[in-house]
Amino acid sequence: IYSALAELGHSVKHIYNVKNKNKCPLPLFFVDIFTQNNNKDALDIKFLLNTKVSIEKPHKKVRGPPQCHNCQHYGHTRNNCCHEPKCVKCDGNHPTNECSKDRHSPPKCALCTKEHTANFKGCPVYKATFKKTVPRVRPAKGSDSNAQSKTKHAEATKMQLSHTENNIAATISTFISNLNSLIGPLISLFTSVLNALKANSSIP
């Protein structure tokens, strides 16, 4: 993989082959490449070493609220827990490592009593807690007013430019009218002078 990516112009820093819980390698690799101008081109690679591949950007992990592995509630950890133990699998009043539940029997959530484990991220209790603890990205204060102010300023500037253009057009029109009023008499005077010169030149 190092050499194949190097041939495509990418400098590899580190490659890690992901393994499952049994330490068996999976067809999944984390590839860390040095920063270069062509880094985005790596996302367009479809084949590598005669194998069809799919390359994705690293996913940003969003950390949710801490969950206690003793009582299964959110907001604290087992080291700071003073509640009775609750099993993550069966909602029993015992530590999870002492659970005797059959793997084929349905689990029971210690938080909402539904048929899933207490650490299930789809649990309504987790979702509600996640919304309260993870801040949402909000627009900067005053961004709407700033946008409105910019819009009004742009409109005012446009009106001012339009008014200026109208003034320039009126000035040019006045200048042309005045120029015509001056040119007319000058042409008449020039014609009279030419006629007089012709008359004088025809006298013997």
mmCIF file of C-alpha atoms in Angstrom, residues 15-90:
data_model
loop_
_atom_site.group_PDB
_atom_site.id
_atom_site.type_symbol
_atom_site.label_atom_id
_atom_site.label_comp_id
_atom_site.label_asym_id
_atom_site.label_seq_id
_atom_site.Cartn_x
_atom_site.Cartn_y
_atom_site.Cartn_z
ATOM 1 C CA ILE A 15 -0.966 2.602 7.867
ATOM 2 C CA TYR A 16 -2.970 0.637 10.419
ATOM 3 C CA ASN A 17 -4.876 -2.550 9.596
ATOM 4 C CA VAL A 18 -8.091 -2.639 11.621
ATOM 5 C CA LYS A 19 -8.740 -5.862 13.543
ATOM 6 C CA ASN A 20 -11.864 -7.315 15.089
ATOM 7 C CA LYS A 21 -12.277 -8.253 18.741
ATOM 8 C CA ASN A 22 -10.582 -11.593 18.055
ATOM 9 C CA LYS A 23 -7.506 -9.765 16.722
ATOM 10 C CA CYS A 24 -8.185 -10.962 13.183
ATOM 11 C CA PRO A 25 -7.303 -8.405 10.483
ATOM 12 C CA LEU A 26 -10.181 -6.878 8.553
ATOM 13 C CA PRO A 27 -10.151 -5.513 4.988
ATOM 14 C CA LEU A 28 -10.123 -2.032 6.492
ATOM 15 C CA PHE A 29 -7.148 0.291 6.823
ATOM 16 C CA PHE A 30 -6.517 3.656 8.424
ATOM 17 C CA VAL A 31 -4.064 5.522 6.207
ATOM 18 C CA ASP A 32 -2.354 8.657 7.482
ATOM 19 C CA ILE A 33 -0.699 10.708 4.732
ATOM 20 C CA PHE A 34 1.474 13.786 4.917
ATOM 21 C CA THR A 35 -0.146 17.106 4.056
ATOM 22 C CA GLN A 36 0.264 17.919 0.368
ATOM 23 C CA ASN A 37 -1.608 19.871 -2.281
ATOM 24 C CA ASN A 38 -2.938 16.658 -3.828
ATOM 25 C CA ASN A 39 -4.414 15.165 -0.631
ATOM 26 C CA LYS A 40 -7.969 15.523 -1.949
ATOM 27 C CA ASP A 41 -7.053 13.440 -5.005
ATOM 28 C CA ALA A 42 -6.732 10.396 -2.744
ATOM 29 C CA LEU A 43 -10.519 10.381 -2.317
ATOM 30 C CA ASP A 44 -10.884 9.752 -6.061
ATOM 31 C CA ILE A 45 -8.851 6.525 -6.009
ATOM 32 C CA LYS A 46 -11.096 3.603 -7.005
ATOM 33 C CA PHE A 47 -8.524 0.862 -7.603
ATOM 34 C CA LEU A 48 -5.333 0.062 -5.706
ATOM 35 C CA LEU A 49 -3.115 -2.995 -6.166
ATOM 36 C CA ASN A 50 -5.633 -4.433 -8.652
ATOM 37 C CA THR A 51 -8.336 -4.206 -5.994
ATOM 38 C CA LYS A 52 -11.433 -2.045 -5.947
ATOM 39 C CA VAL A 53 -11.239 0.256 -2.948
ATOM 40 C CA SER A 54 -13.315 2.966 -1.326
ATOM 41 C CA ILE A 55 -11.486 5.809 0.408
ATOM 42 C CA GLU A 56 -13.291 8.058 2.865
ATOM 43 C CA LYS A 57 -12.369 11.038 4.974
ATOM 44 C CA PRO A 58 -11.786 10.318 8.669
ATOM 45 C CA HIS A 59 -15.017 10.539 10.622
ATOM 46 C CA LYS A 60 -15.093 12.999 13.475
ATOM 47 C CA LYS A 61 -16.193 11.218 16.617
ATOM 48 C CA VAL A 62 -18.879 13.062 18.513
ATOM 49 C CA ARG A 63 -18.538 12.276 22.182
ATOM 50 C CA GLY A 64 -21.774 11.792 24.027
ATOM 51 C CA PRO A 65 -22.451 12.027 27.745
ATOM 52 C CA PRO A 66 -20.446 9.664 30.005
ATOM 53 C CA GLN A 67 -22.272 6.520 31.087
ATOM 54 C CA CYS A 68 -21.716 4.745 34.365
ATOM 55 C CA HIS A 69 -20.859 1.056 33.980
ATOM 56 C CA ASN A 70 -22.224 0.377 37.450
ATOM 57 C CA CYS A 71 -25.760 1.829 37.450
ATOM 58 C CA GLN A 72 -25.921 2.491 33.658
ATOM 59 C CA HIS A 73 -27.081 6.090 34.138
ATOM 60 C CA TYR A 74 -25.536 9.012 32.288
ATOM 61 C CA GLY A 75 -23.648 11.965 33.700
ATOM 62 C CA HIS A 76 -21.056 10.193 35.839
ATOM 63 C CA THR A 77 -18.660 7.240 35.786
ATOM 64 C CA ARG A 78 -18.376 4.056 37.812
ATOM 65 C CA ASN A 79 -15.597 5.494 39.978
ATOM 66 C CA ASN A 80 -17.940 8.209 41.244
ATOM 67 C CA CYS A 81 -21.113 6.115 41.467
ATOM 68 C CA CYS A 82 -22.954 5.579 44.743
ATOM 69 C CA HIS A 83 -25.991 3.744 43.316
ATOM 70 C CA GLU A 84 -26.873 0.079 43.348
ATOM 71 C CA PRO A 85 -25.455 -1.891 40.423
ATOM 72 C CA LYS A 86 -27.591 -2.506 37.356
ATOM 73 C CA CYS A 87 -26.852 -5.000 34.621
ATOM 74 C CA VAL A 88 -26.367 -3.502 31.167
ATOM 75 C CA LYS A 89 -27.950 -6.573 29.579
ATOM 76 C CA CYS A 90 -30.934 -7.620 31.698
#
